[in-house]
Coordinates of C-alpha atoms in Angstrom, one line a residue:
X1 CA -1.2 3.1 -47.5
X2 CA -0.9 6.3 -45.9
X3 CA 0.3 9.3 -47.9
X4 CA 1.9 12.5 -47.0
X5 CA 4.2 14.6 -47.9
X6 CA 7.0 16.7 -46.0
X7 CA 10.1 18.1 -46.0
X8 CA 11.3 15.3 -42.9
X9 CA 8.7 12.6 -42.9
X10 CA 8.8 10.5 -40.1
X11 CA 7.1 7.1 -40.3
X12 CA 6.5 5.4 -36.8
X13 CA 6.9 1.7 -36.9
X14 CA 4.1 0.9 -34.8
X15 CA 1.1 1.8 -37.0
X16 CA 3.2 0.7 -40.2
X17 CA 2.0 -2.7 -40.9
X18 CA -1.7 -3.2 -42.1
X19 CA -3.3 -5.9 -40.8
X20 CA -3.8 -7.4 -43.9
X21 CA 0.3 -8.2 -44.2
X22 CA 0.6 -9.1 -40.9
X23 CA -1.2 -11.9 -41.1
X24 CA 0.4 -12.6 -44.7
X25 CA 3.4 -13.1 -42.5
X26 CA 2.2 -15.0 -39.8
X27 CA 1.1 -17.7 -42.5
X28 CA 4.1 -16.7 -44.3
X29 CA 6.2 -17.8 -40.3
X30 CA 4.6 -20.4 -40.1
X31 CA 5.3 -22.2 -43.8
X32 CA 9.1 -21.5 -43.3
X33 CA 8.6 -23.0 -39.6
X34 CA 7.2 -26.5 -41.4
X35 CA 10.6 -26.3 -43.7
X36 CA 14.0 -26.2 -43.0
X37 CA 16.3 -23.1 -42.9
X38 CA 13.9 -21.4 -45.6
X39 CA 14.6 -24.4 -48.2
X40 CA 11.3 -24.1 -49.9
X41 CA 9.9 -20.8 -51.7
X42 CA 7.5 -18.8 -49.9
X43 CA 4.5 -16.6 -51.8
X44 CA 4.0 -13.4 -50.4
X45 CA 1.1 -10.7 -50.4
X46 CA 2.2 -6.9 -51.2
X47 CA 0.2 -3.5 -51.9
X48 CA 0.7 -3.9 -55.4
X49 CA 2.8 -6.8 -56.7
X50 CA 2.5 -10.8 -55.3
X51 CA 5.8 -12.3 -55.1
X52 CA 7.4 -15.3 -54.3
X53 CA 10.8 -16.1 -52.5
X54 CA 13.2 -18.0 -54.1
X55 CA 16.4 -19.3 -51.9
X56 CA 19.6 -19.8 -54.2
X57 CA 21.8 -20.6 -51.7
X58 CA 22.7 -20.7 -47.7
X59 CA 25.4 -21.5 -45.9
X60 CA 27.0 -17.9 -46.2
X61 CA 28.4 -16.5 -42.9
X62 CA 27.0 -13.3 -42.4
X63 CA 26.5 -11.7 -45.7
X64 CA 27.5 -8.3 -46.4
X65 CA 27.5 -7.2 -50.2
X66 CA 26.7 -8.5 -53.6
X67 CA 27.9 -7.4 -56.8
X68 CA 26.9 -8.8 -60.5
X69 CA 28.8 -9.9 -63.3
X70 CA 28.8 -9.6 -66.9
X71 CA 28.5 -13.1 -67.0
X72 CA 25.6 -13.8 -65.0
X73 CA 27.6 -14.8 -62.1
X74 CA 27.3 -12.5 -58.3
X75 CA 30.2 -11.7 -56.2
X76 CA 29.4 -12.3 -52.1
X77 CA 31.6 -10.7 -49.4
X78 CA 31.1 -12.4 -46.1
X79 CA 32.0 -10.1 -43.0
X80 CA 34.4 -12.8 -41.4
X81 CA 36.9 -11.8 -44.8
X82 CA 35.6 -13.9 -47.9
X83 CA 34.6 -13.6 -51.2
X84 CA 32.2 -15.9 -52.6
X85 CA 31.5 -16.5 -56.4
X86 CA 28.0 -17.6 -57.2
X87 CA 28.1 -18.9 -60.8
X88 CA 25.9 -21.2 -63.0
X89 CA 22.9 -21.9 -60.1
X90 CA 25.3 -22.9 -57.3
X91 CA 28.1 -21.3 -54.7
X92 CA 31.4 -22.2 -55.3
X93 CA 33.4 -24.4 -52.6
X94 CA 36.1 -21.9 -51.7
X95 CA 36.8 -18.4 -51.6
X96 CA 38.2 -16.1 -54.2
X97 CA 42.0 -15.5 -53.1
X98 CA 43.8 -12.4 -52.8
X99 CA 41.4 -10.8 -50.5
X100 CA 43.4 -8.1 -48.2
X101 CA 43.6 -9.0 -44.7
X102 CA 40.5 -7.3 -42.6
X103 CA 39.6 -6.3 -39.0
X104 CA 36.9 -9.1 -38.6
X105 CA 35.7 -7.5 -35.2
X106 CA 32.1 -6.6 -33.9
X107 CA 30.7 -4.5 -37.2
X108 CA 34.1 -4.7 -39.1
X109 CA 35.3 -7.1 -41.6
X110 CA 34.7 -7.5 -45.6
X111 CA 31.9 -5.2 -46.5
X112 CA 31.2 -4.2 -49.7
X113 CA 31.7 -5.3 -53.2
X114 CA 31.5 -3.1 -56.7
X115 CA 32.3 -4.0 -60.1
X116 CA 34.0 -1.3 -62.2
X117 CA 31.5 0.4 -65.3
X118 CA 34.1 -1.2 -67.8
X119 CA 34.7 -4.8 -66.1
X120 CA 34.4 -6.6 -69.3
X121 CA 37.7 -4.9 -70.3
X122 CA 39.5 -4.0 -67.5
X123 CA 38.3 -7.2 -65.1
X124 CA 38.4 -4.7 -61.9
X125 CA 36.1 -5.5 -58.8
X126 CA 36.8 -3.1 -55.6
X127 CA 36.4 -4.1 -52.1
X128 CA 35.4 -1.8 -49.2
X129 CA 36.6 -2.9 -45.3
X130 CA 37.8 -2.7 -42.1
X131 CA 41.8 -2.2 -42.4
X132 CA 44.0 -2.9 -40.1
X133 CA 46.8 -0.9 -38.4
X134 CA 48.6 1.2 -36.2
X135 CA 46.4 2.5 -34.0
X136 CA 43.2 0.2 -34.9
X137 CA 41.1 0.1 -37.9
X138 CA 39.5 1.6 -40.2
X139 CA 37.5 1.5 -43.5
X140 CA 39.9 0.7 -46.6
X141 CA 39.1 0.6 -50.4
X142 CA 41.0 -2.0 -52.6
X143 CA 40.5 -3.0 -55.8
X144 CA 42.4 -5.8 -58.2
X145 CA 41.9 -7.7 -61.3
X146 CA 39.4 -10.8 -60.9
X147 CA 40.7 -13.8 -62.7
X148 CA 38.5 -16.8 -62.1
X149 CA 39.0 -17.5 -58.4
X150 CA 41.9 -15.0 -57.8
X151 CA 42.2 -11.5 -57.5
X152 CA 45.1 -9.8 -59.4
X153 CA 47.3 -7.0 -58.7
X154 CA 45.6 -5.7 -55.9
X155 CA 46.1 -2.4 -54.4
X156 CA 44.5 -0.3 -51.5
X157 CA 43.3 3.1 -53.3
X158 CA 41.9 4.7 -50.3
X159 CA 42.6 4.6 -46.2
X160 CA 40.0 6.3 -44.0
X161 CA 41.7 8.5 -41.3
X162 CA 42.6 8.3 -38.4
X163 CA 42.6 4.8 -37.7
X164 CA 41.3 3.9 -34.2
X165 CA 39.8 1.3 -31.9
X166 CA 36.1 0.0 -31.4
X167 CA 34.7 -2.1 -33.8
X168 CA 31.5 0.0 -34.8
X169 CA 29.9 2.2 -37.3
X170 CA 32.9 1.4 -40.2
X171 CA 29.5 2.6 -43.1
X172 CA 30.0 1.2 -45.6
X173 CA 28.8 1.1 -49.3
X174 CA 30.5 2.1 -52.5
X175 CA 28.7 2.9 -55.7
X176 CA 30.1 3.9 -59.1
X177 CA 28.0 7.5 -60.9
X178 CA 27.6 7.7 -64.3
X179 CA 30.8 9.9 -64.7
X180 CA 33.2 6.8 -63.3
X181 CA 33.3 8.4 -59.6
X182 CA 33.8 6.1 -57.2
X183 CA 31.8 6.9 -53.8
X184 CA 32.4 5.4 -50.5
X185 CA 30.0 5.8 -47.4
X186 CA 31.5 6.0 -44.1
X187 CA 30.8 6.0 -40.3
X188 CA 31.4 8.0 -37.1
X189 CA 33.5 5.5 -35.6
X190 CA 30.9 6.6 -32.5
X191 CA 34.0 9.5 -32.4
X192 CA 30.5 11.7 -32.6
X193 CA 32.1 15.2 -32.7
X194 CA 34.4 14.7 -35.3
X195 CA 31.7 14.0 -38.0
X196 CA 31.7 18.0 -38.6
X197 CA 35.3 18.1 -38.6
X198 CA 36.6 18.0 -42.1
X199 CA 40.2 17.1 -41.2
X200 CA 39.8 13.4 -40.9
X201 CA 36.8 11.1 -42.5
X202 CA 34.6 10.0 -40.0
X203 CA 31.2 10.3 -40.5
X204 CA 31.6 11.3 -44.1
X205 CA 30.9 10.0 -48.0
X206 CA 33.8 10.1 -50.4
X207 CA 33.8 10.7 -53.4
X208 CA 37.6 9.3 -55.9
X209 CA 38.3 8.8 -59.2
X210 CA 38.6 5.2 -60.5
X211 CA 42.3 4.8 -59.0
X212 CA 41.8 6.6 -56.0
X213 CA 42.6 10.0 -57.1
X214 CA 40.6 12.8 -56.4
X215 CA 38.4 14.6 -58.5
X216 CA 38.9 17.9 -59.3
X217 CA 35.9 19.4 -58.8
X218 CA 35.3 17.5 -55.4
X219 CA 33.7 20.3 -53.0
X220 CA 36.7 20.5 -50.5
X221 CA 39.6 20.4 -52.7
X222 CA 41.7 23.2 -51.8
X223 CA 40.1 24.5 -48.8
X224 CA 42.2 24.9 -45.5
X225 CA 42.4 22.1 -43.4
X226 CA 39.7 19.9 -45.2
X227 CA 40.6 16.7 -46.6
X228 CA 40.1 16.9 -50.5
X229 CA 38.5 13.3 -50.9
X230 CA 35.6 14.5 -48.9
X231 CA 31.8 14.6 -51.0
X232 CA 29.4 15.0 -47.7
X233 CA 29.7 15.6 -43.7
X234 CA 28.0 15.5 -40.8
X235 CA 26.7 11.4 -41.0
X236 CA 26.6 8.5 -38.3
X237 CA 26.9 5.4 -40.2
X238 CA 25.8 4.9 -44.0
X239 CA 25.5 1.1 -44.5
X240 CA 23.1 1.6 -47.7
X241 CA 23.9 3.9 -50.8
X242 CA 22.6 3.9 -54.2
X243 CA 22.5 5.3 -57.4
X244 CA 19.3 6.6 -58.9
X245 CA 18.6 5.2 -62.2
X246 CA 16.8 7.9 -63.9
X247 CA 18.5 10.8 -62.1
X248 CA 21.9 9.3 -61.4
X249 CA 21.6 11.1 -58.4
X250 CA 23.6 9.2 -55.0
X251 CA 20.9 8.3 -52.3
X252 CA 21.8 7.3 -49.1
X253 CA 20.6 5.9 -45.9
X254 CA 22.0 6.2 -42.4
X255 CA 21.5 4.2 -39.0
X256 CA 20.4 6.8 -36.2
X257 CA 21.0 6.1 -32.4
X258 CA 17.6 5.4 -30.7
X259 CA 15.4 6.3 -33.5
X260 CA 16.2 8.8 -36.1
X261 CA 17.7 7.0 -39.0
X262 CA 17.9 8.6 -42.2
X263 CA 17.0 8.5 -45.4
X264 CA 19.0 11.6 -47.9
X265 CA 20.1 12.8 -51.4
X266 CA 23.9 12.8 -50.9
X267 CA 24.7 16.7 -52.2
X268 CA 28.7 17.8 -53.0
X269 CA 29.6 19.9 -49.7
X270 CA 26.5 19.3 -47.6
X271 CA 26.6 19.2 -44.0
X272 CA 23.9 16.2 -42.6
X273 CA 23.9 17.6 -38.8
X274 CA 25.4 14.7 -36.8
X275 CA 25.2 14.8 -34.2
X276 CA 23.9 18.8 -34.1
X277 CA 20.8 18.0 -35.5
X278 CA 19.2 14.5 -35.1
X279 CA 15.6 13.3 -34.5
X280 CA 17.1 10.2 -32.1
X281 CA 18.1 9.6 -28.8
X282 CA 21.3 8.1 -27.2
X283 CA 21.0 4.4 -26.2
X284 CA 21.1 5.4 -22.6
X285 CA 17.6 7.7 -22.7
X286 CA 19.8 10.5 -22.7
X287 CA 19.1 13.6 -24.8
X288 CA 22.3 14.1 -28.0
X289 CA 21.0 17.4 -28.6
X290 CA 17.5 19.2 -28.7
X291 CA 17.9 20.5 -32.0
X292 CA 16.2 18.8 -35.2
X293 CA 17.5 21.1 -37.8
X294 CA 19.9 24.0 -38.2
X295 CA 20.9 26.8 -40.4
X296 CA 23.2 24.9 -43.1
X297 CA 22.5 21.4 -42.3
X298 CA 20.3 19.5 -44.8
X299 CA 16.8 17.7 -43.5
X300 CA 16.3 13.8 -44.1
X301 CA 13.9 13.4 -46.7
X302 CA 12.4 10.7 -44.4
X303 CA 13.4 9.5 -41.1
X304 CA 12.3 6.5 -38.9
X305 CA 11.7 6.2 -35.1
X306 CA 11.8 3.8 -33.6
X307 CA 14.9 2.9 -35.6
X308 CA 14.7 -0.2 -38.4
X309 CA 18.1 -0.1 -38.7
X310 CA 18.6 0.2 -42.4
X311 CA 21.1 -2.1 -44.6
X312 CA 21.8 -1.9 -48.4
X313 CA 19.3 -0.4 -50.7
X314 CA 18.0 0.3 -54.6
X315 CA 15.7 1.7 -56.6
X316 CA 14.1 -1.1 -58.9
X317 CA 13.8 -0.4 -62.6
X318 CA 13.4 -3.6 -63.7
X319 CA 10.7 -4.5 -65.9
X320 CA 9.6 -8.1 -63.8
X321 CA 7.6 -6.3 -61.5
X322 CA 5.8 -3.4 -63.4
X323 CA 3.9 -2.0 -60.3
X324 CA 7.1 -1.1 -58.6
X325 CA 8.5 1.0 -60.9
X326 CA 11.2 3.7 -59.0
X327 CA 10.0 2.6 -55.7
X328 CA 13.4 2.3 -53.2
X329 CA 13.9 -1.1 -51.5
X330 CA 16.0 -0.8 -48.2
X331 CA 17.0 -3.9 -45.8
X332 CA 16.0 -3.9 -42.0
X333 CA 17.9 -5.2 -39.6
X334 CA 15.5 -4.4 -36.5
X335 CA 11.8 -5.4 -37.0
X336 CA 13.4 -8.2 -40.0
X337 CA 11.7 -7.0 -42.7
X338 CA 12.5 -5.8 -46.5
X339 CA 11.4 -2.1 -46.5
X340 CA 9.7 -1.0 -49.8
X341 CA 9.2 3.2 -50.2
X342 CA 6.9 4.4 -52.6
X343 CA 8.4 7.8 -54.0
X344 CA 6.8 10.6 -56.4
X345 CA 9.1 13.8 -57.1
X346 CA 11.5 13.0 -55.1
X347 CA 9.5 12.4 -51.6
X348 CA 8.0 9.3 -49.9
X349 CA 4.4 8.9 -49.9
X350 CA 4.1 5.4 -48.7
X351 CA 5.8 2.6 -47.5
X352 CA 5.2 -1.6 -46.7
X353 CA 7.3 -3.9 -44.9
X354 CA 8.0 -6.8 -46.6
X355 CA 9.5 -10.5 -46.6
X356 CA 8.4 -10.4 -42.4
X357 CA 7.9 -13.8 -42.5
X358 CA 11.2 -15.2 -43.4
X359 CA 12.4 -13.7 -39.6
X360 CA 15.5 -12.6 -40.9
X361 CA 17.7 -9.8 -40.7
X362 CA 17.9 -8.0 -43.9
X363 CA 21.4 -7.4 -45.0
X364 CA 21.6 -6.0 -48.7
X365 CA 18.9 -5.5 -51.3
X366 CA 20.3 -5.4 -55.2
X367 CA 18.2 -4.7 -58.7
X368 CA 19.4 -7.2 -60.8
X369 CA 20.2 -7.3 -64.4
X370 CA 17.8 -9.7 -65.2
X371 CA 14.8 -7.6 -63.3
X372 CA 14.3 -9.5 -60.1
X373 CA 15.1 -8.6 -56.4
X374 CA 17.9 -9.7 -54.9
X375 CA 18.3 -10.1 -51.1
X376 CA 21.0 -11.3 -48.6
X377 CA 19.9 -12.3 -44.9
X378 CA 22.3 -11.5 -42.3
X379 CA 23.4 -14.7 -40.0
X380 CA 26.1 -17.2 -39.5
X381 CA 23.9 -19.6 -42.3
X382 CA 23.0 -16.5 -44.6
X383 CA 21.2 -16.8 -47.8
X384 CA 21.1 -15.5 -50.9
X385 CA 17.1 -14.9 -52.2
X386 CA 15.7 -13.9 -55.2
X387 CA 12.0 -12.0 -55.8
X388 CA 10.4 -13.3 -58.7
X389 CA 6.6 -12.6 -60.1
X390 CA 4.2 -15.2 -58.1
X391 CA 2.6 -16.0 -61.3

């Protein structure tokens, strides 16, 4: 494993793999080939922890968020607009009900899923997704009262603006702090420009209180013509945000355009550059800026070009797999792979791809309760997986 350290590390995914792992996922290819749809585990090789594959279940239609429950059950958004229930070993037939209507277009639809710090007394579970309405869509918060199969009282608590139309780059994570704040990741709505204007929310990360209100110390609140619900500016399209479980700090990940995704610690009032500062390329070839960095515009702590595409990440502190102790896990949805980062103070000093066998696009990565991995692959027969110990 290579190891460096640097204010913007970027790690180029041609020289990434060892040879070692990728034959450990051409074997790995070719066992799922000789099964169906991944119906068998699979034993994989890492730098420091063997691990085997576990499928729980398939048949999910493109994946998108997983939250757990007090009771050992997982909550499963799929982008086309349901919740699933995963309880007791098996997926439940049908869909929880009283799911808002979405904007199941291109990237939009049902996207993520959190359950409140006090579930077991208050039963809440919020929802982030694309919202329909005058004008287009855009990404909506709600949040109601699970009861068995049925959400409860349900009420939207946040409305990105403006809306508009495309069906791209809607973020979009949410993640509770220690302090109850809710935070909710965002995209540009590829409206580039406006991700340094602070009169609208594209291209930024909110930060509410548990009913949608806003904070009163959020960084904006009270400034001229800035919207008070704003945490962080200046991001393209944050589809992976966590919380740290010894610092409690928010980390987040963000897709570039052609190379130049991002990996950052989410600070209150920090500008992220886009698109005055990026270390990627337009689609087209053509140049988005020659600038890397800026006076008052924060540096990636790691950045990745070509792109990976990154989906859903957290930082394990479980106790099943010892030898990954604080490492960051982050889904790939170019090059199919489960990302693992090694980190020391803060920084990246190494990093393996993982799971490359399965072929799979890598949706959302959760630290479970009970100290395994779980992982959701992205596809109209989606699976849930869990990483256990090989021996």
């Amino acid at each position: 494993m290579r190891r460096v350290k640097a204010a913007a590390l970027r790690w180029d995914e041609l020289a990434l793999v060892p040879p070692t792992l990728m034959t450990a996922g051409l074997l790995a290819l070719a066992a799922v080939a000789a099964v169906p749809a991944q119906s068998a585990e699979i034993t994989e090789q890492s730098e420091q922890a063997d691990f085997k594959v576990v499928p729980l279940t398939e048949g999910l239609d493109h994946p998108w968020g997983l939250a757990f429950l007090p009771d050992g059950g997982m909550l499963i958004t799929e982008r086309s607009g349901d919740l699933r229930l995963f309880k007791d070993g098996r997926l439940e037939s049908g869909a929880v009900a009283g799911v808002p209507e979405v904007a199941a277009r291109g990237q939009g639809g049902l996207l993520d899923v959190a359950v409140h710090p006090s579930f077991a007394e208050n039963g809440l579970i919020y929802l982030s997704y694309a919202g329909p309405g005058e004008g287009g869509a855009s990404t909506e918060v709600a949040r109601g009262r699970l009861d068995g199969m049925t959400l409860q009282d349900v009420e939207v608590i946040f409305r990105a603006t403006p809306k508009s139309g495309g069906t791209g780059h809607f973020g979009s994570r949410l993640v509770f702090d220690r302090d109850g704040k809710l935070f909710i990741s965002l995209g540009d709505r590829r409206q580039i420009r406006e991700s340094q204007n602070l009169g609208n929310h594209i291209g930024t990360v909110i930060r509410l209180n548990d009913d949608g209100s806003v904070p009163e110390d959020n960084p904006f609140l009270g400034q001229a013509g800035a919207l008070p619900e704003i945490y962080s500016y200046g991001h393209r399209n944050v589809q992976g945000m966590t919380l740290h479980p010894v610092s409690g700090e928010i980390w987040s990940h963000e897709h570039g355009p052609r190379g130049g995704d991002e990996l950052n610690l989410v600070k209150a009032g920090a500008n992220y550059g886009w698109p005055v500062i990026t270390y990627g390329i337009d689609y087209s070839g053509a140049i988005i800026t020659d600038k890397t960095e800026a006076p008052g515009m924060e540096q990636p702590i790691v950045y990745w070009d070509p792109s990976i595409a990154p989906s859903g990440m957290a930082f394990y502190d479980g106790d099943q797999f010892p030898e990954w102790q604080g490492d960051l896990f982050i889904g790939a949805l170019a090059h199919l792979h489960l990302r693992r980062l090694e980190m020391e103070g803060g920084q990246v000093v190494g990093q393996e791809s993982l799971l490359t066998g399965l072929n799979e696009r890598i949706r959302d990565v959760r630290n479970g309760p009970d100290g395994y991995l779980y992982v959701l692959t992205d596809s109209s027969n989606g699976q849930l997986l869990r990483l256990e110990p090989a021996s």
